[in-house]
Short mmCIF file of C-alpha atoms in Angstrom, two decimals:
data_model
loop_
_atom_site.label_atom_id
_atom_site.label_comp_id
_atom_site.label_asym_id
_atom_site.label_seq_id
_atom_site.Cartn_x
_atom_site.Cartn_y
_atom_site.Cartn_z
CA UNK A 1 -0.98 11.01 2.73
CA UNK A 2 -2.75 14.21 3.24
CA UNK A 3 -5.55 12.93 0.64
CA UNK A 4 -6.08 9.58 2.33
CA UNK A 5 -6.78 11.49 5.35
CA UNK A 6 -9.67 13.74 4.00
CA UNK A 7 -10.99 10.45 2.34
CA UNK A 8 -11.19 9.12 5.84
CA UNK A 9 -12.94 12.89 6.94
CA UNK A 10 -15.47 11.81 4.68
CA UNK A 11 -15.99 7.86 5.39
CA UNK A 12 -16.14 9.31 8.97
CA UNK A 13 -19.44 11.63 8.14
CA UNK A 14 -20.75 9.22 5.74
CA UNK A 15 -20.99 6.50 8.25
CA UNK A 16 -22.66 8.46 11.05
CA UNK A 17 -24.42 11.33 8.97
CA UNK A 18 -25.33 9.97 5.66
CA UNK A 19 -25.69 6.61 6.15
CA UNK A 20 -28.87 7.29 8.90
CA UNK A 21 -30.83 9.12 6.53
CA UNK A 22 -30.75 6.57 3.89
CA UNK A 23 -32.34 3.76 6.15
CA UNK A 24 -35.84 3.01 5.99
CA UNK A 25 -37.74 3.09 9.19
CA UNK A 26 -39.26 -0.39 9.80
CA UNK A 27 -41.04 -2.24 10.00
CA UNK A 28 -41.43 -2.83 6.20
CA UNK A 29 -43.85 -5.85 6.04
CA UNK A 30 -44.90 -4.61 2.71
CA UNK A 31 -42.61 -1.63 1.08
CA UNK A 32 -38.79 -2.14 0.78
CA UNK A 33 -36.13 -0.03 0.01
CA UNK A 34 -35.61 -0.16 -4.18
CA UNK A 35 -32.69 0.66 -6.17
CA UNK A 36 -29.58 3.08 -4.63
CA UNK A 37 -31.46 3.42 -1.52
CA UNK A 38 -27.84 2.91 0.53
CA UNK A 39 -26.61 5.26 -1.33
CA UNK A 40 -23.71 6.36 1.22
CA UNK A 41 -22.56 3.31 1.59
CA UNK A 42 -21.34 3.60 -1.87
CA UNK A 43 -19.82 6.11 -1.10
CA UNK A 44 -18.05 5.59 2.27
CA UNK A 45 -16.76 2.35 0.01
CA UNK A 46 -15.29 5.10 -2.97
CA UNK A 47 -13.52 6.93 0.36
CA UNK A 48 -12.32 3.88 1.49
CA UNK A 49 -10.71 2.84 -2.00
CA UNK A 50 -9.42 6.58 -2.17
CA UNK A 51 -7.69 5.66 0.83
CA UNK A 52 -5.98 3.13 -0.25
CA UNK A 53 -4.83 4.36 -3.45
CA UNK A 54 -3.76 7.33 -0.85
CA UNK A 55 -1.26 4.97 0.54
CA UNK A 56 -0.45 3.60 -2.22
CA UNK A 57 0.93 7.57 -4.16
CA UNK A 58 2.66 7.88 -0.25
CA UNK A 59 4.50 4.74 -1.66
CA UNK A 60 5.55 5.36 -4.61
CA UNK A 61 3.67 2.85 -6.05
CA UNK A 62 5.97 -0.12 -5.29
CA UNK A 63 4.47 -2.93 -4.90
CA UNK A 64 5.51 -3.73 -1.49
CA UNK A 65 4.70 -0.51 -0.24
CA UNK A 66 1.07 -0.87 -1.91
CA UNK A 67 0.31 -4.28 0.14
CA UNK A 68 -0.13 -2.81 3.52
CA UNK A 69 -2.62 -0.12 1.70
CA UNK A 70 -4.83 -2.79 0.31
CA UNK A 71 -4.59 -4.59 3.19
CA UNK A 72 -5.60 -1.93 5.46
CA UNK A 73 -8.86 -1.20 2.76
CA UNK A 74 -10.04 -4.65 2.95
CA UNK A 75 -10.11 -4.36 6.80
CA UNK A 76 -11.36 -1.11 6.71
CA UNK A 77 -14.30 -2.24 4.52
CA UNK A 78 -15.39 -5.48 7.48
CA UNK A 79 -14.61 -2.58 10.33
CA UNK A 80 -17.23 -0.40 7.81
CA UNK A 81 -19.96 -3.22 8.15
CA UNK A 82 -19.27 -3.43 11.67
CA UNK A 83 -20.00 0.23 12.02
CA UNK A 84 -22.97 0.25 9.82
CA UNK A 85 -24.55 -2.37 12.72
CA UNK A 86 -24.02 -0.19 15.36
CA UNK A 87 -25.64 2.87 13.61
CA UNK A 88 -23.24 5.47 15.66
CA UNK A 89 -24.82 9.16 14.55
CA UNK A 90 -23.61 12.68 15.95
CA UNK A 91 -20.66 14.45 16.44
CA UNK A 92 -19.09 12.73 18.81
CA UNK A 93 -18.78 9.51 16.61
CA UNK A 94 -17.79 11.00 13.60
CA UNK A 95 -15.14 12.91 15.62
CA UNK A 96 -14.05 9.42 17.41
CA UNK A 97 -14.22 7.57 13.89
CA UNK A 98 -12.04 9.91 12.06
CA UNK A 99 -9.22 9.98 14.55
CA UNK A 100 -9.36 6.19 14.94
CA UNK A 101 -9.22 6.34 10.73
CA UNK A 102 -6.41 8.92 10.65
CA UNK A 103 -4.39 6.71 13.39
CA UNK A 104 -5.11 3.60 11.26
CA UNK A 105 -3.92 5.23 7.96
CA UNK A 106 -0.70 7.22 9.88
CA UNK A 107 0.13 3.64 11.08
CA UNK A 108 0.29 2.12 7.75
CA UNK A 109 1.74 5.00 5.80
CA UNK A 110 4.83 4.41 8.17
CA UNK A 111 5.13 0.77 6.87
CA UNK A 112 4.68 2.04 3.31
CA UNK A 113 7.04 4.74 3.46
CA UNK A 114 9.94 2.36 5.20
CA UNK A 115 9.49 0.28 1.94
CA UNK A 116 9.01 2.67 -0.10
CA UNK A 117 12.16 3.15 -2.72
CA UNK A 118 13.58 6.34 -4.31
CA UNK A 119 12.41 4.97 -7.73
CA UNK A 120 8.25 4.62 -7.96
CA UNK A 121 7.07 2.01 -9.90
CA UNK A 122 5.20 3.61 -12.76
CA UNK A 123 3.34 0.71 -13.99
CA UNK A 124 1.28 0.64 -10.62
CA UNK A 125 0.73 4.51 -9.88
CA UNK A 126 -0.62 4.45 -13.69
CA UNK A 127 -2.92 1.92 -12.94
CA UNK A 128 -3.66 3.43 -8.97
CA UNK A 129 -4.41 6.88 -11.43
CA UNK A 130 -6.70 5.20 -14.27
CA UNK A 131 -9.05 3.28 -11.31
CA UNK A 132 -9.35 6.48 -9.64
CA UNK A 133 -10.21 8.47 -12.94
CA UNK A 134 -12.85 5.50 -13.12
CA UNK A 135 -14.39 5.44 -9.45
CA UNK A 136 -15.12 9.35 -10.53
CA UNK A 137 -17.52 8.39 -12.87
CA UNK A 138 -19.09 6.08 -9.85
CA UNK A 139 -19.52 8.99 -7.48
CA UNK A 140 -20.82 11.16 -10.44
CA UNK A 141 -23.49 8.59 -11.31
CA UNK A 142 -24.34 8.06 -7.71
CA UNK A 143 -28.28 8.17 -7.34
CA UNK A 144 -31.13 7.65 -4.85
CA UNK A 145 -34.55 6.49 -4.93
CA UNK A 146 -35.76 10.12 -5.00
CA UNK A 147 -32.49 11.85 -6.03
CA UNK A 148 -34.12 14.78 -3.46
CA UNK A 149 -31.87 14.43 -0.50
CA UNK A 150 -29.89 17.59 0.15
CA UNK A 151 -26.95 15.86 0.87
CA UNK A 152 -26.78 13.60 -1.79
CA UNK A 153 -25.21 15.76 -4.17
CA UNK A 154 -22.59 17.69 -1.93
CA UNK A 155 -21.16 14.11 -0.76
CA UNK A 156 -20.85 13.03 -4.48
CA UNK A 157 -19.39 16.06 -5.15
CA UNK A 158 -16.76 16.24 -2.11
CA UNK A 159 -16.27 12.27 -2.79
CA UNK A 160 -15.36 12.65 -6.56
CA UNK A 161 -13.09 15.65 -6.51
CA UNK A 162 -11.34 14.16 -4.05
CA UNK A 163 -10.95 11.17 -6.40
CA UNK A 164 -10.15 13.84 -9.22
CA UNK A 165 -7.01 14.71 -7.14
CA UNK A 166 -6.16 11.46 -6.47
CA UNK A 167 -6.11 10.88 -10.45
CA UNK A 168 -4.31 13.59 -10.85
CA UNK A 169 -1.45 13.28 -8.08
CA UNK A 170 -0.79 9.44 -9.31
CA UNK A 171 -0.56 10.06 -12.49
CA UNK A 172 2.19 13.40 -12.73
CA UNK A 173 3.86 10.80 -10.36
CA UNK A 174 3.88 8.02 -12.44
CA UNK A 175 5.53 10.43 -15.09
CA UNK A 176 8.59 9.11 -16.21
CA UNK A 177 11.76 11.42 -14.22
CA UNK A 178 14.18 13.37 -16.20
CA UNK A 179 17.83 12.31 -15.55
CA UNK A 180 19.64 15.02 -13.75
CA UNK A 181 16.71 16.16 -11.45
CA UNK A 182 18.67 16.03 -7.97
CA UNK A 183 21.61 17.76 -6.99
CA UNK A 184 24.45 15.16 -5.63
CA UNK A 185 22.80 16.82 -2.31
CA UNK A 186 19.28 15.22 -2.68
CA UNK A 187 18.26 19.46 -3.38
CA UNK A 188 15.71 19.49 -6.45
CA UNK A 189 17.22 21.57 -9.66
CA UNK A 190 14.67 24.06 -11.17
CA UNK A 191 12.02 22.07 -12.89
CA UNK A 192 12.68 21.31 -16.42
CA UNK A 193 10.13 22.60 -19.24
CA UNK A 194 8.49 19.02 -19.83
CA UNK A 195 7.65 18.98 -16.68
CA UNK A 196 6.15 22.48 -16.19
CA UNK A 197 4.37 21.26 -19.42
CA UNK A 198 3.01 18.60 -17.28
CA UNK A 199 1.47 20.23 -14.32
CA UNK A 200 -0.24 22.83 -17.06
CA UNK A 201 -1.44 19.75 -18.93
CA UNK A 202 -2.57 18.99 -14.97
CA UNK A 203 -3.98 22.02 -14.29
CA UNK A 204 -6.28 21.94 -17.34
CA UNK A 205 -7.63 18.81 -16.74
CA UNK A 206 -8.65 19.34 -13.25
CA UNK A 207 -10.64 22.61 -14.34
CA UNK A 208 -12.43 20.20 -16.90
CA UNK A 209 -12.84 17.86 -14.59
CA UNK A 210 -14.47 19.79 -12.20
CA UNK A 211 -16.68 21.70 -14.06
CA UNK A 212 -17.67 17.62 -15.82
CA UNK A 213 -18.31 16.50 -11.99
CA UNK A 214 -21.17 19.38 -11.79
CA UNK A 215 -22.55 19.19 -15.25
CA UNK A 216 -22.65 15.54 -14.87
CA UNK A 217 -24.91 16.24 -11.23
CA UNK A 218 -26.68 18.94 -12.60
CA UNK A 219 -28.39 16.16 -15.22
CA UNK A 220 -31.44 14.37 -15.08
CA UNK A 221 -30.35 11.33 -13.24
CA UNK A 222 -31.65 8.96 -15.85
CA UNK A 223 -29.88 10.96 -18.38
CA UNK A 224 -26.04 10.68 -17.00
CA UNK A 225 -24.03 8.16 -18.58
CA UNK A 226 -23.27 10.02 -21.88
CA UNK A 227 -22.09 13.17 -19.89
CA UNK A 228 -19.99 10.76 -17.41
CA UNK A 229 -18.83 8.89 -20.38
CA UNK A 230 -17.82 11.92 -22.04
CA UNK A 231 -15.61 13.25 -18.30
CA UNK A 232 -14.20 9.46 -18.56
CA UNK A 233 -12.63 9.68 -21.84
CA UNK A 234 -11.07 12.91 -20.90
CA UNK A 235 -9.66 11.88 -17.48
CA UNK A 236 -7.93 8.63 -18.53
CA UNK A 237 -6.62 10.47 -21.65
CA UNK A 238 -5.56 13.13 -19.40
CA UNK A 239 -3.90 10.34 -17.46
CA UNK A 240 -2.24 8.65 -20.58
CA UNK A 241 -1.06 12.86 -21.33
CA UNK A 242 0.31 12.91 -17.20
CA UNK A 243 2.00 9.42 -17.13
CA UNK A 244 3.25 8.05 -20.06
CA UNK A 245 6.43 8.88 -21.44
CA UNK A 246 6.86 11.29 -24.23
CA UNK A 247 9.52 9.78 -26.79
CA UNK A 248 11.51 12.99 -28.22
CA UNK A 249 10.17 15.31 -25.94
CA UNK A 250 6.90 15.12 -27.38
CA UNK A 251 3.57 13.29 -26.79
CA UNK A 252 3.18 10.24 -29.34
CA UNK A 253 -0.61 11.30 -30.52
CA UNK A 254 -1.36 8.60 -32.19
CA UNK A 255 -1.42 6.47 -28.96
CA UNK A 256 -3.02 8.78 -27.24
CA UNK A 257 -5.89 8.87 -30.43
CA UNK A 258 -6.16 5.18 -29.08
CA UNK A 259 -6.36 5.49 -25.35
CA UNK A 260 -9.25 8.18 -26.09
CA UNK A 261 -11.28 5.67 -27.83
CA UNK A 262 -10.52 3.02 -25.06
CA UNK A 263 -11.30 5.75 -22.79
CA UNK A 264 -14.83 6.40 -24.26
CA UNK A 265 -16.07 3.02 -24.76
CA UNK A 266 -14.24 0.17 -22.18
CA UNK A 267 -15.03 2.06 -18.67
CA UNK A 268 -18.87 2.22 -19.23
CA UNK A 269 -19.06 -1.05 -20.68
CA UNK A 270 -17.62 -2.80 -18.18
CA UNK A 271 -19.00 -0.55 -15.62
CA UNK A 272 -22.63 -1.47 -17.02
CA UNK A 273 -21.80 -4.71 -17.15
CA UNK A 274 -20.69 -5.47 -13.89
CA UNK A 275 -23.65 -3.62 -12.22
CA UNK A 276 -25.97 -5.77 -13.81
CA UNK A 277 -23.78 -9.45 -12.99
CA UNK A 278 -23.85 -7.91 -9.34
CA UNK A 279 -27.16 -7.65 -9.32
CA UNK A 280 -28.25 -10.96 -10.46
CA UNK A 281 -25.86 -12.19 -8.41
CA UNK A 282 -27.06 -10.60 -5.19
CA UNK A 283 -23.52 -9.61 -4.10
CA UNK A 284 -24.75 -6.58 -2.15
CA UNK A 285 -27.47 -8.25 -0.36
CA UNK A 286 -24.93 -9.76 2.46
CA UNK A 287 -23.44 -6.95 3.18
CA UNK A 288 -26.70 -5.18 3.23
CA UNK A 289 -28.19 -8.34 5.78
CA UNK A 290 -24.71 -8.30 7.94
CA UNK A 291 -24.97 -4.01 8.44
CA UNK A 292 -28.54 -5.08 9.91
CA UNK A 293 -30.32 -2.50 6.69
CA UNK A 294 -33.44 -3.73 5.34
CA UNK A 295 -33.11 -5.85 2.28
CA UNK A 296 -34.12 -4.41 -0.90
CA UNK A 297 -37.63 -5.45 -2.66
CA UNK A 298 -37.58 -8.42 -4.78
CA UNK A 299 -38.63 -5.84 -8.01
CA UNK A 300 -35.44 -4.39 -7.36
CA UNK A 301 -31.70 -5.44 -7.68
CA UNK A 302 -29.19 -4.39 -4.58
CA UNK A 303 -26.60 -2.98 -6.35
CA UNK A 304 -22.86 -1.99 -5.32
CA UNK A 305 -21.84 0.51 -7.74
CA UNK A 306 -18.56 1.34 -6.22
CA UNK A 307 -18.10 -2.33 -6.71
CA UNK A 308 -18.81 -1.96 -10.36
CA UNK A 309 -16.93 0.52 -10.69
CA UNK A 310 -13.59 -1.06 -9.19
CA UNK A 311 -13.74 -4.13 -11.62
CA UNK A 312 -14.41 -1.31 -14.56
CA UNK A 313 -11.14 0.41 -13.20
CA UNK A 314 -9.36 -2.48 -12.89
CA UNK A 315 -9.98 -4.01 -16.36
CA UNK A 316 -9.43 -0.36 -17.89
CA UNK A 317 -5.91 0.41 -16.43
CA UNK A 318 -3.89 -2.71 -17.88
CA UNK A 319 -5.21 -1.62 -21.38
CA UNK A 320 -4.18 1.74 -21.08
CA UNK A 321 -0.82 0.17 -19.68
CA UNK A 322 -0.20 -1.79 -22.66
CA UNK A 323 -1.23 1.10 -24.87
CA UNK A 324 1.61 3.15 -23.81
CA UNK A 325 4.31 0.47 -24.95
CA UNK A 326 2.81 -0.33 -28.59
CA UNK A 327 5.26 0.26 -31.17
CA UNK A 328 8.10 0.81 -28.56
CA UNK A 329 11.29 -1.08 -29.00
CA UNK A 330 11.95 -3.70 -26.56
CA UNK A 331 15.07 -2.24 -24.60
CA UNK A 332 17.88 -4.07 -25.69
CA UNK A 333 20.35 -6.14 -22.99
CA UNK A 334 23.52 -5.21 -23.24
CA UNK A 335 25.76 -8.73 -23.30
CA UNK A 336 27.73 -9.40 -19.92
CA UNK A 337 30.64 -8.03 -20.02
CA UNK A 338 33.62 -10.84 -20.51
CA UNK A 339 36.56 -10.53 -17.53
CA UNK A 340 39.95 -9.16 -19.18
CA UNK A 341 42.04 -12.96 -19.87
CA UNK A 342 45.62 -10.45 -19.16
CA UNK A 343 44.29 -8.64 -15.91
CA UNK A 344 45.23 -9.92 -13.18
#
């Protein structure tokens, strides 16, 4: 839970610092805003999806547990429009928004945790892990008009490590559980050696994953998506290394071989191609007119990357899913067990 509470840290100060300097003093009877110009709200929309996906690692991933966590991020992003409207700036209302955030998510993380079962469902915190390694790529891309705010780059920064983590955390605990890892007590035994190897394999991934976030910013922005592409295809590999089970004690590299190339080509696409269907479709413009913003010029598409970049994760993550169970054997029901005719 800790991590859906610094996501909502930083949808607090995006709402009330960020999101004032990105909107356009008016009236604006003959220049718009163009392309990315709301940049933070892209990015208060990433911290609300990292809060949800927050919840959803405090639940183990079971599927009644995640409910209440995408409930509580499709509320969160009306309450976010809302907010946006009022245009609250200073301390004081970030301070006031991020307790009434870190009330709203301590509320729902005790509904998640009272449904939440000993065994975590590893199908969803795989998924919950390969969306997040996708919505990094989002807050790496993330541009502005100018691309010279000062505070563009530490909020994309702070916004995608703290979806880096989030990758991370779901997917070591999506990782299938050696038998024999509890004492009859509920006390942990000593961790075993596969899963040491894990949290190295971890470990590794989040030093190449940070150092990708700030080559990926350092980069000419129009000059990004074969660096980001590049961080993509090592995150959800790394997540396919974290989660997936390792038959014989050993990864199966030829799946993995496969995931990479999934990796490097599916997120981008789709990513691409759902920014540009959003833009023709105008689905950003009514959240845009309902925040009371300025509309963006008519040479110009209003985009929602973090938008994009959901769909992307979501059509990515059942792939990798699937990947993980080619040339498995089906587990095999054992036949129910006939009653003994002579016992009585």
């Amino acid at each position: 839970m800790g991590l859906a509470v610094v996501a909502v840290v930083l949808w607090a100060v995006g709402a009330t610092v960020l999101q004032p300097l990105t909107e356009p003093i008016g009236p604006w009877s003959e220049t718009l805003p163009g392309n990315n110009t709301y940049w933070a709200r892209d990015l208060r929309f990433l911290a609300i999806l990292a809060i949800a996906a927050g919840l959803v690692l405090a639940g183990g991933g079971r599927r009644d547990a995640a409910l209440p966590a995408v409930l509580l991020a499709g509320g969160w992003l009306a309450v976010d429009v809302a907010v946006d409207r009022a245009d609250p700036y200073g301390t004081g209302p970030t301070v006031a928004l991020a307790v009434a955030g870190c009330l709203a998510v301590a509320a729902t993380a005790t509904v998640v945790r009272r449904h939440a079962r000993a065994d975590p469902d590893r199908t969803v915190l795989t998924g919950t892990a390969c969306v997040a390694a996708v919505l990094v790529l989002v807050a790496a891309l993330i541009e502005s008009p100018t691309d010279r705010e000062p505070e563009l780059d530490p909020a994309a920064l702070a916004t995608g490590l703290l979806l880096l983590a989030l990758t991370l955390a779901c997917a070591l605990a999506a990782a299938p559980r050696s038998p024999g890892t509890r004492r009859p007590d509920g006390s942990p035994f000593p961790e075993t050696a596969g899963r040491r190897r894990r949290y190295a394999t971890a470990a590794g991934i989040a030093v190449v994953g940070v150092a990708g976030l700030l080559l990926v910013r350092t980069v000419a922005p129009g000059q990004r998506l074969t660096p980001a592409a590049a961080l993509g295809t090592v995150l959800l590999t790394g997540v396919t290394l974290l989660a997936w089970d390792r038959p014989g004690g050993r990864p199966a590299w030829w799946r993995h071989g496969l995931a990479a190339l999934v990796a490097a080509v599916v997120p981008m696409v789709l990513l691409v191609a759902a920014a540009v269907v959003g833009g023709m479709l105008g689905l950003a413009a009514p959240l845009t007119a309902l925040a009371g913003n300025s509309p963006i010029n008519s040479a110009d598409s209003d985009i929602l990357t973090s938008l994009a970049g959901l769909v992307a994760g979501l059509g990515t993550a059942p792939l990798l899913i699937r990947l993980e169970r080619l040339g498995q054997e089906p587990a095999r029901r054992e036949p129910p067990r006939r009653a003994n005719a002579e016992r009585r």
